[in-house]
PDB file of C-alpha atoms in Angstrom:
ATOM      1  CA  MET K   1      98.932 106.974 -38.468  1.00 47.00           C
ATOM      2  CA  GLU K   2      96.282 104.381 -39.167  1.00 52.00           C
ATOM      3  CA  ASN K   3      96.011 103.416 -35.481  1.00 53.00           C
ATOM      4  CA  ARG K   4      95.522 107.039 -34.586  1.00 50.00           C
ATOM      5  CA  ALA K   5      92.566 107.362 -36.967  1.00 47.00           C
ATOM      6  CA  LYS K   6      90.970 104.260 -35.497  1.00 48.00           C
ATOM      7  CA  SER K   7      91.381 105.500 -31.941  1.00 45.00           C
ATOM      8  CA  HIS K   8      89.780 108.803 -32.909  1.00 47.00           C
ATOM      9  CA  LEU K   9      86.722 106.979 -34.246  1.00 47.00           C
ATOM     10  CA  SER K  10      86.388 104.833 -31.153  1.00 45.00           C
ATOM     11  CA  GLN K  11      86.462 107.744 -28.704  1.00 53.00           C
ATOM     12  CA  ARG K  12      83.508 107.964 -26.363  1.00 62.00           C
ATOM     13  CA  LYS K  13      80.857 110.544 -27.098  1.00 78.00           C
ATOM     14  CA  PHE K  14      80.348 112.968 -24.235  1.00 79.00           C
ATOM     15  CA  MET K  15      77.545 115.125 -25.645  1.00 88.00           C
ATOM     16  CA  LYS K  16      74.620 112.946 -24.609  1.00 90.00           C
ATOM     17  CA  PRO K  17      70.983 113.605 -23.742  1.00 91.00           C
ATOM     18  CA  ARG K  18      70.351 114.908 -20.200  1.00 92.00           C
ATOM     19  CA  LYS K  19      73.917 116.276 -19.968  1.00 94.00           C
ATOM     20  CA  VAL K  20      74.166 119.767 -18.462  1.00 95.00           C
ATOM     21  CA  VAL K  21      75.984 122.274 -20.669  1.00 95.00           C
ATOM     22  CA  LEU K  22      76.836 125.960 -20.522  1.00 95.00           C
ATOM     23  CA  VAL K  23      75.943 128.068 -23.536  1.00 95.00           C
ATOM     24  CA  LEU K  24      78.932 130.153 -24.615  1.00 94.00           C
ATOM     25  CA  VAL K  25      77.566 132.454 -27.319  1.00 93.00           C
ATOM     26  CA  ARG K  26      75.056 135.206 -28.027  1.00 90.00           C
ATOM     27  CA  GLN K  27      71.834 135.853 -26.167  1.00 92.00           C
ATOM     28  CA  TYR K  28      71.943 132.885 -23.824  1.00 93.00           C
ATOM     29  CA  SER K  29      75.651 132.932 -23.064  1.00 91.00           C
ATOM     30  CA  ARG K  30      76.392 132.118 -19.419  1.00 90.00           C
ATOM     31  CA  HIS K  31      73.147 130.139 -19.103  1.00 94.00           C
ATOM     32  CA  LYS K  32      72.784 126.494 -18.180  1.00 95.00           C
ATOM     33  CA  ALA K  33      70.954 124.098 -20.462  1.00 95.00           C
ATOM     34  CA  ILE K  34      70.226 120.397 -20.861  1.00 95.00           C
ATOM     35  CA  ILE K  35      70.847 118.462 -24.059  1.00 94.00           C
ATOM     36  CA  ILE K  36      67.582 116.959 -25.242  1.00 91.00           C
ATOM     37  CA  LYS K  37      68.846 115.387 -28.440  1.00 89.00           C
ATOM     38  CA  ASN K  38      72.332 115.241 -29.896  1.00 90.00           C
ATOM     39  CA  ILE K  39      73.074 114.892 -33.622  1.00 87.00           C
ATOM     40  CA  ASP K  40      76.708 113.878 -34.158  1.00 87.00           C
ATOM     41  CA  ASP K  41      76.562 113.831 -37.952  1.00 85.00           C
ATOM     42  CA  ALA K  42      75.740 116.732 -40.243  1.00 83.00           C
ATOM     43  CA  THR K  43      72.249 116.837 -41.721  1.00 82.00           C
ATOM     44  CA  SER K  44      71.122 118.293 -45.024  1.00 82.00           C
ATOM     45  CA  ASN K  45      70.037 121.638 -43.580  1.00 85.00           C
ATOM     46  CA  ILE K  46      72.615 121.895 -40.748  1.00 86.00           C
ATOM     47  CA  PRO K  47      76.111 120.973 -42.003  1.00 90.00           C
ATOM     48  CA  TYR K  48      77.771 120.410 -38.598  1.00 90.00           C
ATOM     49  CA  SER K  49      77.271 118.337 -35.466  1.00 90.00           C
ATOM     50  CA  HIS K  50      74.752 119.995 -33.184  1.00 92.00           C
ATOM     51  CA  ALA K  51      72.448 119.530 -30.213  1.00 92.00           C
ATOM     52  CA  LEU K  52      68.894 120.493 -29.351  1.00 91.00           C
ATOM     53  CA  VAL K  53      68.991 122.065 -25.886  1.00 93.00           C
ATOM     54  CA  ALA K  54      66.456 123.394 -23.398  1.00 94.00           C
ATOM     55  CA  GLY K  55      67.717 125.828 -20.817  1.00 95.00           C
ATOM     56  CA  ILE K  56      66.911 128.506 -18.295  1.00 94.00           C
ATOM     57  CA  ASP K  57      66.608 132.049 -19.631  1.00 94.00           C
ATOM     58  CA  LEU K  58      65.625 133.798 -16.378  1.00 91.00           C
ATOM     59  CA  TYR K  59      66.537 132.192 -13.094  1.00 90.00           C
ATOM     60  CA  SER K  60      64.309 132.456 -10.036  1.00 87.00           C
ATOM     61  CA  GLN K  61      65.014 135.236  -7.556  1.00 87.00           C
ATOM     62  CA  LYS K  62      65.596 135.118  -3.838  1.00 84.00           C
ATOM     63  CA  ALA K  63      62.332 134.936  -1.867  1.00 82.00           C
ATOM     64  CA  THR K  64      62.080 135.522   1.860  1.00 82.00           C
ATOM     65  CA  THR K  65      59.180 134.877   4.195  1.00 80.00           C
ATOM     66  CA  THR K  66      58.680 138.581   4.904  1.00 86.00           C
ATOM     67  CA  ILE K  67      57.197 139.266   1.469  1.00 88.00           C
ATOM     68  CA  GLY K  68      53.686 138.233   0.458  1.00 89.00           C
ATOM     69  CA  LYS K  69      52.614 134.947  -1.130  1.00 89.00           C
ATOM     70  CA  LYS K  70      51.824 136.529  -4.516  1.00 90.00           C
ATOM     71  CA  LYS K  71      55.231 138.157  -4.701  1.00 91.00           C
ATOM     72  CA  ILE K  72      56.953 134.925  -3.668  1.00 89.00           C
ATOM     73  CA  ALA K  73      55.114 133.031  -6.427  1.00 88.00           C
ATOM     74  CA  LYS K  74      56.154 135.683  -8.952  1.00 89.00           C
ATOM     75  CA  ARG K  75      59.806 135.596  -7.868  1.00 89.00           C
ATOM     76  CA  LEU K  76      60.002 131.792  -8.108  1.00 88.00           C
ATOM     77  CA  LYS K  77      59.055 131.732 -11.800  1.00 91.00           C
ATOM     78  CA  ILE K  78      61.548 130.434 -14.332  1.00 93.00           C
ATOM     79  CA  LYS K  79      61.729 131.369 -18.001  1.00 94.00           C
ATOM     80  CA  SER K  80      63.034 128.764 -20.434  1.00 94.00           C
ATOM     81  CA  PHE K  81      64.457 128.603 -23.963  1.00 94.00           C
ATOM     82  CA  VAL K  82      64.786 125.883 -26.602  1.00 93.00           C
ATOM     83  CA  LYS K  83      67.451 126.165 -29.318  1.00 93.00           C
ATOM     84  CA  ILE K  84      69.790 124.248 -31.587  1.00 92.00           C
ATOM     85  CA  TYR K  85      73.495 124.863 -30.949  1.00 94.00           C
ATOM     86  CA  ASN K  86      76.730 123.821 -32.590  1.00 93.00           C
ATOM     87  CA  TYR K  87      78.850 121.646 -30.303  1.00 93.00           C
ATOM     88  CA  ASN K  88      81.556 124.343 -30.449  1.00 93.00           C
ATOM     89  CA  HIS K  89      79.191 126.771 -28.720  1.00 95.00           C
ATOM     90  CA  LEU K  90      78.446 124.502 -25.768  1.00 95.00           C
ATOM     91  CA  MET K  91      80.674 123.650 -22.827  1.00 93.00           C
ATOM     92  CA  PRO K  92      79.713 120.295 -21.332  1.00 93.00           C
ATOM     93  CA  SER K  93      79.824 119.755 -17.602  1.00 92.00           C
ATOM     94  CA  ARG K  94      80.295 116.510 -15.762  1.00 91.00           C
ATOM     95  CA  TYR K  95      76.739 116.693 -14.442  1.00 92.00           C
ATOM     96  CA  SER K  96      73.511 115.320 -15.822  1.00 90.00           C
ATOM     97  CA  VAL K  97      69.915 116.052 -14.857  1.00 91.00           C
ATOM     98  CA  ASP K  98      66.985 113.697 -15.338  1.00 90.00           C
ATOM     99  CA  ILE K  99      64.238 116.188 -16.167  1.00 88.00           C
ATOM    100  CA  PRO K 100      61.859 114.230 -18.411  1.00 83.00           C
ATOM    101  CA  LEU K 101      61.149 116.420 -21.457  1.00 82.00           C
ATOM    102  CA  ASP K 102      58.962 114.679 -24.035  1.00 76.00           C
ATOM    103  CA  LYS K 103      61.080 114.054 -27.149  1.00 74.00           C
ATOM    104  CA  ILE K 104      57.951 113.718 -29.298  1.00 72.00           C
ATOM    105  CA  VAL K 105      56.918 117.294 -28.488  1.00 75.00           C
ATOM    106  CA  VAL K 106      60.445 118.744 -28.256  1.00 78.00           C
ATOM    107  CA  ASN K 107      62.155 118.066 -31.578  1.00 77.00           C
ATOM    108  CA  LYS K 108      63.799 119.933 -34.467  1.00 78.00           C
ATOM    109  CA  ASP K 109      60.480 120.579 -36.236  1.00 80.00           C
ATOM    110  CA  VAL K 110      59.320 123.052 -33.568  1.00 83.00           C
ATOM    111  CA  PHE K 111      61.414 125.818 -35.124  1.00 84.00           C
ATOM    112  CA  CYS K 112      59.223 125.923 -38.244  1.00 85.00           C
ATOM    113  CA  ASP K 113      56.140 127.271 -36.460  1.00 86.00           C
ATOM    114  CA  PRO K 114      56.324 130.001 -33.760  1.00 89.00           C
ATOM    115  CA  GLY K 115      53.163 128.747 -32.036  1.00 89.00           C
ATOM    116  CA  VAL K 116      54.573 125.260 -31.575  1.00 87.00           C
ATOM    117  CA  LYS K 117      57.867 126.690 -30.325  1.00 89.00           C
ATOM    118  CA  GLN K 118      55.959 128.723 -27.716  1.00 91.00           C
ATOM    119  CA  LYS K 119      54.178 125.552 -26.569  1.00 90.00           C
ATOM    120  CA  VAL K 120      57.481 123.689 -26.246  1.00 90.00           C
ATOM    121  CA  ARG K 121      59.038 126.529 -24.242  1.00 92.00           C
ATOM    122  CA  ARG K 122      56.029 126.495 -21.932  1.00 93.00           C
ATOM    123  CA  GLU K 123      56.359 122.731 -21.410  1.00 91.00           C
ATOM    124  CA  ALA K 124      60.065 123.105 -20.599  1.00 92.00           C
ATOM    125  CA  LYS K 125      59.213 125.902 -18.158  1.00 94.00           C
ATOM    126  CA  VAL K 126      56.663 123.728 -16.349  1.00 93.00           C
ATOM    127  CA  LYS K 127      59.120 120.828 -16.048  1.00 93.00           C
ATOM    128  CA  PHE K 128      61.897 123.111 -14.783  1.00 93.00           C
ATOM    129  CA  GLU K 129      59.613 124.740 -12.203  1.00 92.00           C
ATOM    130  CA  GLU K 130      58.402 121.341 -10.966  1.00 92.00           C
ATOM    131  CA  ARG K 131      61.971 120.192 -10.450  1.00 93.00           C
ATOM    132  CA  TYR K 132      62.933 123.486  -8.791  1.00 91.00           C
ATOM    133  CA  LYS K 133      60.067 123.244  -6.303  1.00 89.00           C
ATOM    134  CA  THR K 134      61.031 119.697  -5.312  1.00 92.00           C
ATOM    135  CA  GLY K 135      64.453 121.017  -4.274  1.00 89.00           C
ATOM    136  CA  LYS K 136      66.516 118.582  -6.351  1.00 90.00           C
ATOM    137  CA  ASN K 137      69.475 119.813  -8.419  1.00 89.00           C
ATOM    138  CA  LYS K 138      69.581 123.224  -6.726  1.00 90.00           C
ATOM    139  CA  TRP K 139      72.886 124.060  -8.443  1.00 90.00           C
ATOM    140  CA  PHE K 140      71.191 123.867 -11.850  1.00 93.00           C
ATOM    141  CA  PHE K 141      68.682 126.589 -10.979  1.00 91.00           C
ATOM    142  CA  GLN K 142      71.237 129.136  -9.749  1.00 89.00           C
ATOM    143  CA  LYS K 143      73.163 131.665 -11.799  1.00 86.00           C
ATOM    144  CA  LEU K 144      76.828 131.073 -12.374  1.00 82.00           C
ATOM    145  CA  ARG K 145      78.707 132.836  -9.612  1.00 75.00           C
ATOM    146  CA  PHE K 146      81.901 133.660 -11.473  1.00 67.00           C
ATOM    147  CA  TYR K 147      80.316 136.031 -13.991  1.00 59.00           C
ATOM    148  CA  ASN K 148      79.540 139.635 -13.104  1.00 60.00           C
ATOM    149  CA  SER K 149      75.906 140.289 -13.898  1.00 55.00           C
ATOM    150  CA  LYS K 150      73.302 140.010 -16.592  1.00 53.00           C
TER     151      LYS K 150
END
């Protein structure tokens, strides 16, 4: 029994920063996100292990060359979200993405002030759009195919 407890403590942590996860609950269920910061131990105000994630709320739409430039620019926009989730509400994937979100700006204190949260969401949006336009990690910027619609 004692060996079992030791092996449990020495298990590798798989919820790490830059890991791609799927959100499983509520408003952003079925959406992809990236772990920005993971907190494995409970804190005073959040009594469970949790992670700060930034994800994609609205994915970009299909754009063809037959439509105008303004409409193409509008369809390629991405909307982002930043939230704290319990580990139980996230499904980790084997993938990781190296989108450099500034940990000084994006932290747990942003949820105190709505203006700061808006600024952080905007920064995440800009970083996601930059990465999308470069063409890297295309799978991250597409909706999950095995769900119906939302």
